[in-house]
Coordinates of C-alpha atoms in Angstrom, one line a residue:
X1 CA 116.3 84.5 78.1
X2 CA 114.6 85.4 74.8
X3 CA 112.2 82.5 74.9
X4 CA 111.2 83.4 78.5
X5 CA 110.5 87.0 77.5
X6 CA 107.9 85.8 75.0
X7 CA 109.0 87.7 71.9
X8 CA 105.7 87.4 70.2
X9 CA 104.0 89.4 72.9
X10 CA 106.9 91.9 73.0
X11 CA 106.3 92.5 69.3
X12 CA 102.6 93.0 69.9
X13 CA 103.5 95.5 72.7
X14 CA 105.8 97.4 70.5
X15 CA 103.4 97.4 67.5
X16 CA 100.6 98.7 69.7
X17 CA 102.8 101.5 71.0
X18 CA 103.8 102.4 67.4
X19 CA 100.2 102.4 66.3
X20 CA 99.3 104.7 69.2
X21 CA 102.2 107.0 68.4
X22 CA 101.1 107.1 64.7
X23 CA 97.9 108.7 65.8
X24 CA 99.9 111.9 66.6
X25 CA 100.9 112.3 62.9
X26 CA 97.2 112.8 61.9
X27 CA 96.8 115.6 64.4
X28 CA 99.0 117.9 62.3
X29 CA 96.5 118.1 59.4
X30 CA 94.7 121.3 59.3
X31 CA 92.6 123.4 56.9
X32 CA 90.7 126.6 56.7
X33 CA 87.0 127.0 57.2
X34 CA 84.7 124.1 56.0
X35 CA 83.2 126.2 53.2
X36 CA 86.5 127.4 51.8
X37 CA 88.5 124.2 51.8
X38 CA 88.7 121.6 49.1
X39 CA 90.6 119.0 51.2
X40 CA 88.0 118.9 54.0
X41 CA 87.3 115.2 53.4
X42 CA 91.0 114.3 54.0
X43 CA 91.0 116.4 57.2
X44 CA 87.8 114.8 58.4
X45 CA 89.3 111.3 57.8
X46 CA 92.4 112.3 59.7
X47 CA 90.3 113.6 62.6
X48 CA 88.4 110.3 62.7
X49 CA 91.6 108.3 62.5
X50 CA 93.2 109.8 65.6
X51 CA 91.0 108.1 68.3
X52 CA 90.6 105.0 66.3
X53 CA 94.4 104.5 65.9
X54 CA 95.0 105.4 69.5
X55 CA 92.4 103.1 70.8
X56 CA 93.6 100.2 68.7
X57 CA 97.2 100.7 69.7
X58 CA 96.2 100.9 73.4
X59 CA 94.1 97.7 73.2
X60 CA 96.9 95.8 71.5
X61 CA 99.5 97.0 74.0
X62 CA 97.2 96.3 77.0
X63 CA 96.2 92.9 75.7
X64 CA 99.8 91.8 75.3
X65 CA 100.7 93.0 78.8
X66 CA 97.5 91.3 80.2
X67 CA 98.5 88.1 78.4
X68 CA 101.9 88.1 79.9
X69 CA 100.5 88.8 83.4
X70 CA 98.0 86.0 83.0
X71 CA 100.7 83.6 82.0
X72 CA 102.8 84.5 85.1
X73 CA 99.8 84.1 87.3
X74 CA 99.0 80.7 85.9
X75 CA 102.6 79.6 86.3
X76 CA 102.7 80.8 90.0
X77 CA 99.4 79.1 90.7
X78 CA 100.7 75.8 89.3
X79 CA 103.9 76.3 91.2
X80 CA 102.1 76.6 94.5
X81 CA 100.4 73.3 93.8
X82 CA 103.9 71.8 93.0
X83 CA 102.8 70.9 89.5
X84 CA 104.8 71.6 86.3
X85 CA 102.4 72.7 83.6
X86 CA 103.7 74.3 80.4
X87 CA 101.7 77.4 79.3
X88 CA 101.6 77.4 75.5
X89 CA 101.6 80.5 73.4
X90 CA 98.3 79.4 71.9
X91 CA 96.5 79.6 75.2
X92 CA 97.9 83.0 76.0
X93 CA 97.0 84.2 72.5
X94 CA 93.4 83.3 73.2
X95 CA 93.4 85.6 76.1
X96 CA 95.0 88.4 74.0
X97 CA 92.4 88.0 71.2
X98 CA 89.6 88.0 73.7
X99 CA 90.8 91.3 75.1
X100 CA 91.3 93.0 71.7

């Protein structure tokens, strides 16, 4: 059951969700006005990190799910033709890397 669930892609999905959730932590940084603050560079970096982290997390999660769906589609297509073809992790990872 574990092998069928493709643990590598499940780990990618979880890590993508964690990266997206990590972007929330950077929303809590605040400062005063730009002229009065000495930590404005840190706040600017945190502000720029939020969409970057969320976007990377989303693309990793989406690509893992897309790879799993692509694998199932390929298996069903081969099953309709009554052919038994193994789908290797390497071929699915190529799809995942292409999406990211």
